[in-house]
Short mmCIF file of C-alpha atoms and ligand atoms in Angstrom, two decimals:
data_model
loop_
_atom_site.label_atom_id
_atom_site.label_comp_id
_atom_site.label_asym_id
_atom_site.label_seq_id
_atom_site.Cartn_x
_atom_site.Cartn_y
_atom_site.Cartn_z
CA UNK A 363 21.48 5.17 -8.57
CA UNK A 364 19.52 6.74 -6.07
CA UNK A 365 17.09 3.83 -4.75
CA UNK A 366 13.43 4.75 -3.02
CA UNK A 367 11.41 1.55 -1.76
CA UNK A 368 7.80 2.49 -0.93
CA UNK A 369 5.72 -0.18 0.82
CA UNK A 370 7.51 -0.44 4.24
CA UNK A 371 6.46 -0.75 7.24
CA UNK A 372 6.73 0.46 11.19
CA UNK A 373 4.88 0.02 14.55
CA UNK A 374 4.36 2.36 17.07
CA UNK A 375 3.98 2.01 20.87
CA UNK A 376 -0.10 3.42 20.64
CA UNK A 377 -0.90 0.49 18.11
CA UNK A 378 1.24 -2.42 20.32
CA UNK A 379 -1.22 -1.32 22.60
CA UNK A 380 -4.61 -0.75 20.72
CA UNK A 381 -5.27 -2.59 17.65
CA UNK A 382 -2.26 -4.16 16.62
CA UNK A 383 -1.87 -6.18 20.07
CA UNK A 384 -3.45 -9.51 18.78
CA UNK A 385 -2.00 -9.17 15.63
CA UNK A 386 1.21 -8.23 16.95
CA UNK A 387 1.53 -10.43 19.85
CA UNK A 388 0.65 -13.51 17.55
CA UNK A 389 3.45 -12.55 15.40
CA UNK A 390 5.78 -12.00 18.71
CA UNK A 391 4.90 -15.25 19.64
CA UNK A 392 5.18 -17.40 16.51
CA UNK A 393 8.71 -18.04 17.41
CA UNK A 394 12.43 -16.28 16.61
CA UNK A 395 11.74 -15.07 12.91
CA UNK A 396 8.66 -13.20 14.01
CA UNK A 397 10.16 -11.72 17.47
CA UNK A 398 12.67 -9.97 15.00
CA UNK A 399 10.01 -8.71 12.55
CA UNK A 400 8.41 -6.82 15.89
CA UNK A 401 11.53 -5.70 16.65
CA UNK A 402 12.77 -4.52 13.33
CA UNK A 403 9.35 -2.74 13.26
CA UNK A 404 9.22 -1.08 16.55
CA UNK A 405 12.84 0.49 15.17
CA UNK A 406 12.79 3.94 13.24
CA UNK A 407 15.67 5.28 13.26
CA UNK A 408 19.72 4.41 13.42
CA UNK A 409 19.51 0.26 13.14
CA UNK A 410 17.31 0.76 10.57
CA UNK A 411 18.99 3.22 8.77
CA UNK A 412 22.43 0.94 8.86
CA UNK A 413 20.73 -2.00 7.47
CA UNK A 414 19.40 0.47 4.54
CA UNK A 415 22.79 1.26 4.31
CA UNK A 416 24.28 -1.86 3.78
CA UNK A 417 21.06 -3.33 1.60
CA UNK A 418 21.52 0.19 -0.57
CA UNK A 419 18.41 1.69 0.03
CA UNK A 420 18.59 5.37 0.30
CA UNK A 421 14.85 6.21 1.85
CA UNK A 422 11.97 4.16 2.29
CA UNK A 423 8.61 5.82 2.29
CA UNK A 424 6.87 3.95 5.54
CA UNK A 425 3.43 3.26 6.36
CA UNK A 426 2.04 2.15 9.32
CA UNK A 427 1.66 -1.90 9.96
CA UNK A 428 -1.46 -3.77 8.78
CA UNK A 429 -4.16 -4.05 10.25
CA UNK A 430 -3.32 -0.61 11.05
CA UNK A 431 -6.44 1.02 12.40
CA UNK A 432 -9.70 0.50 10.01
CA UNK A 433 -10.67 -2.72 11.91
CA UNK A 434 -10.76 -0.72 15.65
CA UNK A 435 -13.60 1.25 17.25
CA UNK A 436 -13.86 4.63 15.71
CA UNK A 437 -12.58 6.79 18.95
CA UNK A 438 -9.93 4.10 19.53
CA UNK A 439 -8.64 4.49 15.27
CA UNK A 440 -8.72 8.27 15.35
CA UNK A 441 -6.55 8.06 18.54
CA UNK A 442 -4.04 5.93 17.54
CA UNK A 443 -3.87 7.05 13.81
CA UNK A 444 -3.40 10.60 15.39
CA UNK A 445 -0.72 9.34 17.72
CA UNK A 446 1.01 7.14 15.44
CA UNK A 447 1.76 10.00 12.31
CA UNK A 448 2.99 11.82 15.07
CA UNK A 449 5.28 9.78 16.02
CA UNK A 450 6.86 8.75 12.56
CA UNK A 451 6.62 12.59 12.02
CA UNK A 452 9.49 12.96 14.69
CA UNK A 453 11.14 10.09 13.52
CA UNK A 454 11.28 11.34 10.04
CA UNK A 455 12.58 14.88 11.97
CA UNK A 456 15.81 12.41 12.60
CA UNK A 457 16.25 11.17 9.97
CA UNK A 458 14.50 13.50 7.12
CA UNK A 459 16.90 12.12 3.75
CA UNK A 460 15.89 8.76 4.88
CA UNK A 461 12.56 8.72 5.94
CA UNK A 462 8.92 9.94 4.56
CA UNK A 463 5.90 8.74 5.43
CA UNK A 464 2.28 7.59 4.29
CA UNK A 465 -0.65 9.14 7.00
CA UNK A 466 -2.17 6.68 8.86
CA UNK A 467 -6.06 7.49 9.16
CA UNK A 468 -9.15 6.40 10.37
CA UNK A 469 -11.23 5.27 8.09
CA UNK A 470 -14.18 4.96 10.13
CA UNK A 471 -15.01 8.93 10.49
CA UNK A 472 -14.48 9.87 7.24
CA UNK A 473 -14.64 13.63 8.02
CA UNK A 474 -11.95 13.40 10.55
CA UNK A 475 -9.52 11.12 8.65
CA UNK A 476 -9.72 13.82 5.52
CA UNK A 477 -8.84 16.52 8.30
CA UNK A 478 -6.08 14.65 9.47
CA UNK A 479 -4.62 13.24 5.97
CA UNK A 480 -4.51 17.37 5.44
CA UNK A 481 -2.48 17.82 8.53
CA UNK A 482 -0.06 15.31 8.08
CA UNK A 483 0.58 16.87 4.54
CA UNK A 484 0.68 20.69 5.04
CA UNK A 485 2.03 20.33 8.75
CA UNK A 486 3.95 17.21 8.79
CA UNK A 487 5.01 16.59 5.16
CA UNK A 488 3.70 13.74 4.52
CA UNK A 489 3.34 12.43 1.05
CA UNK A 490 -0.07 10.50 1.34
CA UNK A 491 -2.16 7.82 2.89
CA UNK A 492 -1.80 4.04 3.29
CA UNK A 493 -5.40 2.42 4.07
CA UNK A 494 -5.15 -1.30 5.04
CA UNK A 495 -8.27 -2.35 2.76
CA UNK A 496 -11.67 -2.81 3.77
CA UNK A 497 -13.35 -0.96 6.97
CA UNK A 498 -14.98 -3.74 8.69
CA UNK A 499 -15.89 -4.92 5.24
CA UNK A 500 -16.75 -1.62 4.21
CA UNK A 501 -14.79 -1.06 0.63
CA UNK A 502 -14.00 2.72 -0.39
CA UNK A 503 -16.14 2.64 -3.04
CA UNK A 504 -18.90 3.16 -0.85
CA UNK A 505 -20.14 7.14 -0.58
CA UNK A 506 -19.81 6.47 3.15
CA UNK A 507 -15.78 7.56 2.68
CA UNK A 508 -16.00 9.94 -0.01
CA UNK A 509 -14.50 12.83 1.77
CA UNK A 510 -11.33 11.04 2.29
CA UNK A 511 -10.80 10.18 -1.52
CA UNK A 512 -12.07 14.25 -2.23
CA UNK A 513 -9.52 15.18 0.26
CA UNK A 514 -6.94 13.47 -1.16
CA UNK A 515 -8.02 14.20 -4.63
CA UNK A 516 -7.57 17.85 -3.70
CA UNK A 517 -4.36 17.77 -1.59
CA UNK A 518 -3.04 15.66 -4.99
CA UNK A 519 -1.27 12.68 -2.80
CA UNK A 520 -2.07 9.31 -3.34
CA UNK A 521 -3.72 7.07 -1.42
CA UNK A 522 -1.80 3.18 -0.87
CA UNK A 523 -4.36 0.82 -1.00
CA UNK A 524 -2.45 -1.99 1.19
CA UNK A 525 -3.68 -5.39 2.23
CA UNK A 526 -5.91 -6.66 4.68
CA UNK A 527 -7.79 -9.97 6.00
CA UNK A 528 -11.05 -10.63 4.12
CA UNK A 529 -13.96 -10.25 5.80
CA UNK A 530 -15.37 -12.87 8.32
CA UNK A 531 -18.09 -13.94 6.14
CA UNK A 532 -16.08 -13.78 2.94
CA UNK A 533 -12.52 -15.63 4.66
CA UNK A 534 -14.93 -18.66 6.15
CA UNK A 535 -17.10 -19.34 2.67
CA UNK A 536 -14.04 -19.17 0.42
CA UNK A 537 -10.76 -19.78 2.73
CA UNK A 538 -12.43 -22.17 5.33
CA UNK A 539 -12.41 -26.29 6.02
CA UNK A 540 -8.42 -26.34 5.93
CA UNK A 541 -6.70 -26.78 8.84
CA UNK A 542 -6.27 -23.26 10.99
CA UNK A 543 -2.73 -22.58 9.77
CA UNK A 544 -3.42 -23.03 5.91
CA UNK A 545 -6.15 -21.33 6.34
CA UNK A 546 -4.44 -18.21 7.71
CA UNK A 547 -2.01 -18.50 5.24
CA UNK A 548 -3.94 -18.87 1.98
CA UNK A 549 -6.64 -16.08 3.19
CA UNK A 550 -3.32 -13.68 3.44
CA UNK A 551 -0.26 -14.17 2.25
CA UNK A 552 -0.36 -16.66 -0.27
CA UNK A 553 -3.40 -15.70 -1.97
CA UNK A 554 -6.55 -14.08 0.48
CA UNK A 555 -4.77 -10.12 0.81
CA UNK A 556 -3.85 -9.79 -3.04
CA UNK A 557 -7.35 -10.72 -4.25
CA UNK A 558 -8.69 -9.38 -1.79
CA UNK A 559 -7.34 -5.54 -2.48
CA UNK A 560 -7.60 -6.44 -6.64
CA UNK A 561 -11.20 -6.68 -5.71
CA UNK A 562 -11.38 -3.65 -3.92
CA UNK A 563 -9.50 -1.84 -6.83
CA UNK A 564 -11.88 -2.72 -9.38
CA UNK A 565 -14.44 -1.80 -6.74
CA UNK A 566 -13.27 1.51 -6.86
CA UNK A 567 -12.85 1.53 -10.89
CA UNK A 568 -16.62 0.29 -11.43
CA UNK A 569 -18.37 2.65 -8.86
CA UNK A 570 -17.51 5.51 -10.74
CA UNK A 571 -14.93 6.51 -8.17
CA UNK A 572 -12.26 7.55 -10.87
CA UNK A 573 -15.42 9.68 -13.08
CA UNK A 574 -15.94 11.51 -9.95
CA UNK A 575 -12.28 11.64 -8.79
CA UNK A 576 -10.63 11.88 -12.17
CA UNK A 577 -7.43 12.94 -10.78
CA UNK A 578 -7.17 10.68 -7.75
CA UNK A 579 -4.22 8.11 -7.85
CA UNK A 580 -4.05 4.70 -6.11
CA UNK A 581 -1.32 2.76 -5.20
CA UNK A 582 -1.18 -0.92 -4.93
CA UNK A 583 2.14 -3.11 -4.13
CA UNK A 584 2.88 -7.13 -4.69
CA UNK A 585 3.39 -6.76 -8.35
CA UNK A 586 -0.23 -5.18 -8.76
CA UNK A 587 -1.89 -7.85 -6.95
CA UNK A 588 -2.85 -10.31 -9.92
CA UNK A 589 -4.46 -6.97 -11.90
CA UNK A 590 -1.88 -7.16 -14.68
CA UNK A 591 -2.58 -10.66 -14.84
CA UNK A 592 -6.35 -10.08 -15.16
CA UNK A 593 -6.74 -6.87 -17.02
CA UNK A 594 -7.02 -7.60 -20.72
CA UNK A 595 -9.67 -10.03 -19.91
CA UNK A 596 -11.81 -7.71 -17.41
CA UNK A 597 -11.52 -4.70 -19.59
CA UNK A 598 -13.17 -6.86 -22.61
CA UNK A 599 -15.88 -8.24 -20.91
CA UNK A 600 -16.73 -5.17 -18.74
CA UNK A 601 -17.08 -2.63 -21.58
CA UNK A 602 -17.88 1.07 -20.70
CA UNK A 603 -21.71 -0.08 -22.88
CA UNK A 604 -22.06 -2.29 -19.46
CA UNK A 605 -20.37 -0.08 -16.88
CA UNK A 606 -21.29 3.18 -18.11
CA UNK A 607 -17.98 4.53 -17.22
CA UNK A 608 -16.78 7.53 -18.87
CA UNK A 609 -13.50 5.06 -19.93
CA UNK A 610 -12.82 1.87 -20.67
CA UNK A 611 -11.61 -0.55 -17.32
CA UNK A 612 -8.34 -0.70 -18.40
CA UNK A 613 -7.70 3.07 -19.11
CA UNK A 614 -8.52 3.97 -15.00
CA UNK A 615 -6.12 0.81 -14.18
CA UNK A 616 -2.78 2.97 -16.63
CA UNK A 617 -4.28 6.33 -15.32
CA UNK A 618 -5.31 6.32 -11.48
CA UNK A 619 -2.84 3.46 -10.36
CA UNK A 620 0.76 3.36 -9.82
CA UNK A 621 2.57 -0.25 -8.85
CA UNK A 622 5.14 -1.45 -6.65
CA UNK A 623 7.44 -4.68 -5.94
CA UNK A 624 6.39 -5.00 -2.41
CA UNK A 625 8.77 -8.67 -2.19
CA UNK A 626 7.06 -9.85 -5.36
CA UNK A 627 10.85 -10.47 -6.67
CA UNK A 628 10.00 -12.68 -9.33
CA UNK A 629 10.74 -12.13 -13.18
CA UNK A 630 7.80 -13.68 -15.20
CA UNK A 631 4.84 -11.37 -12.69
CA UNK A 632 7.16 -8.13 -13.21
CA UNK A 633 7.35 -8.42 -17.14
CA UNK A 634 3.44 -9.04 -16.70
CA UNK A 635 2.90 -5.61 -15.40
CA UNK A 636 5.86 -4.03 -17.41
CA UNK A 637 3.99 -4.77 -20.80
CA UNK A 638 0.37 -4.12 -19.20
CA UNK A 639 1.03 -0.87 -17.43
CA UNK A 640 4.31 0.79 -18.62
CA UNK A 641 7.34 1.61 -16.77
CA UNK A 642 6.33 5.05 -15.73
CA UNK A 643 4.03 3.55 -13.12
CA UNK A 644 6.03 1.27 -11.72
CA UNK A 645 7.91 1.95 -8.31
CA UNK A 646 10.36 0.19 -6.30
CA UNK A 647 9.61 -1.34 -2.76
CA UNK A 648 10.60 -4.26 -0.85
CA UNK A 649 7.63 -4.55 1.70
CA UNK A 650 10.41 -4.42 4.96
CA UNK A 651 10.47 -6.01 7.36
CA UNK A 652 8.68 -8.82 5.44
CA UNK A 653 11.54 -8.99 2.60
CA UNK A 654 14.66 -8.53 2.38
CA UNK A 655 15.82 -5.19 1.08
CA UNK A 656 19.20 -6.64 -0.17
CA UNK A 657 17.01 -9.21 -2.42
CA UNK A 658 14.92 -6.58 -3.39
CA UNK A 659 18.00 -4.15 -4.26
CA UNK A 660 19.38 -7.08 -6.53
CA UNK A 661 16.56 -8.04 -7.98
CA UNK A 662 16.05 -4.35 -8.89
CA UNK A 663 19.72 -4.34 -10.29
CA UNK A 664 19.24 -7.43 -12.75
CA UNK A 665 15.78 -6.83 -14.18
CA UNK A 666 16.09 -6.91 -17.68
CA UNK A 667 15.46 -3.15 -18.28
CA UNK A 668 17.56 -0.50 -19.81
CA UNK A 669 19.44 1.48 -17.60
CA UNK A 670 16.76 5.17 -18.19
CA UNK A 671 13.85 2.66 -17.22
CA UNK A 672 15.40 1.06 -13.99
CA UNK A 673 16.18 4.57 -13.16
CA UNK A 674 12.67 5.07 -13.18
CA UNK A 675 11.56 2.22 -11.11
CA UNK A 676 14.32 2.91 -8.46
CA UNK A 677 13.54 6.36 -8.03
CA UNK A 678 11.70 8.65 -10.69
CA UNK A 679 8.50 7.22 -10.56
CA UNK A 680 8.31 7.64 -6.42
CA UNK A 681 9.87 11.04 -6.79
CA UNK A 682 7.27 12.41 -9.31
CA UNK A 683 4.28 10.57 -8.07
CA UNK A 684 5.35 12.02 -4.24
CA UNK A 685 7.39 14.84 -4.83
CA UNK A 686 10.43 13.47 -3.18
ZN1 LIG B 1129 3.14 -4.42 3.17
#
């Protein structure tokens, strides 16, 4: 079974040294576990490609490392975005059965991230964008980023709408008074990042953004980020009489959005989004370095599917959706 895991990560030299230094470096510096994430990261090509070997992973489809570039200064972003999907362009070059990749852009001059999301598809093959949330709390609902959703609209690649931090304002009102390390922990991993991009989803669902972009599709990973969980309830009490949407909530959430594992590996939140969503929308990934791909690759192989429908998951889905 040919396997495809789609939220995975990599680091390149230009964002060690622009904007994902603090990040980075905090990470470097947390102790032994998070030395080898920043290694494993740094690492595109032949290590990488062994450990996919002996996890089973045939290709990932790789974006580039939260915070990626929406939280820098404009010039600095459009640099290093620029720099960085050129260099997982050549490493895909090495590796091109293994490897394809998600543009990295900057969000903060629309017009020039559209332009380069359309270079990195017709010139470097890329198979769509990954945007790390909010723009300095700027959501993609707002018109401000339009061209980039038109763009990809009209290129027909999806955009992966991967986590960020909240806000300032928003991670001190609701995340705040703990000590500092719960506090980073609950605004991100164990709670803050998922909310915060099912938020910004719904954002995007109730500002029309699917209306005017009927074709567009989203991806989201972690098991869809609580939406499944959610989605019966906020399509009945958002009605299209309320919205004015052309659709019902839930119809834009089975239409426009395609989900992945991203290390969710657990049972009960994947048979939540199997019944909400459908199989056909629901892709393999196993969020690397972060988790394990062997984990991932047996959780995969014991999910209580039939054989057509894990099929799907593994690689189908991924290979439609991105025309692998
Ligand atoms: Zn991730």
């Amino acid at each position: 079974m040919r396997t495809i895991t789609v939220e995975e990560h990599f680091i390149t030299p230009a964002f060690l040294a622009g904007p994902g230094k603090h990040f980075m470096n905090r990470f470097r510096d947390s102790g032994p576990a998070g030395a080898v994430i920043v290694d494993r990261l740094t690492d595109l090509g032949d290590k990488r490609v062994a450990e996919m070997d002996a996890a089973g992973i045939d290709m990932q489809v790789v974006s580039l490392n939260a915070p990626g570039v929406e939280q820098a200064e404009p010039d600095e972003a459009v640099a290093c975005a620029r720099e960085s999907n050129d260099w997982l362009a050549e490493a895909i070059k090495k590796h091109p059965t293994r490897f394809a990749g998600f543009a990295s852009l900057a969000t903060q001059a629309p017009d020039k991230a559209a332009d380069e999301l359309e270079r990195c598809v017709r010139k470097l093959g890329f198979k769509g964008a990954n945007i790390n949330g909010h723009t300095r709390g700027r959501y993609l609902d707002d018109k401000f980023f339009a061209p980039i959703l038109t763009r990809a609209e009209a290129l027909d690649v999806p955009i992966y709408l991967h986590p960020t931090a909240p806000a300032k304002p928003v991670l001190d009102a609701l995340y705040g008074g703990f000590s500092p390390a719960v506090t980073a922990v609950f605004s991100t991993g164990a709670w803050g990042w998922h909310i915060e991009t099912a938020v910004h989803l719904l954002r995007l669902v109730l500002a029309g953004v699917f209306d005017r972009h009927p074709k567009l599709q989203i991806c989201i990973g972690h098991m869809g980020e609580a939406i499944p969980f959610m989605l019966e309830r906020t399509n009945r009490v958002l009605p299209p009489q309320l919205t004015k949407l052309a659709r019902p909530v839930a119809d834009y959430l089975r239409q426009n959005v395609h989900y992945t594992f991203g290390g969710f590996n657990f049972t009960p939140t994947f048979l939540n989004l199997l019944l909400e969503i459908g199989v056909d929308r629901i892709m393999f990934s196993a969020d690397y370095p972060y988790g394990s791909m062997a984990e991932a690759r047996s959780f995969l192989q014991h999910l209580p599917v039939s054989e057509a429908d894990r099929e799907r998951i593994a690689h189908g889905n991924a290979e439609r959706l991105l025309r692998l």
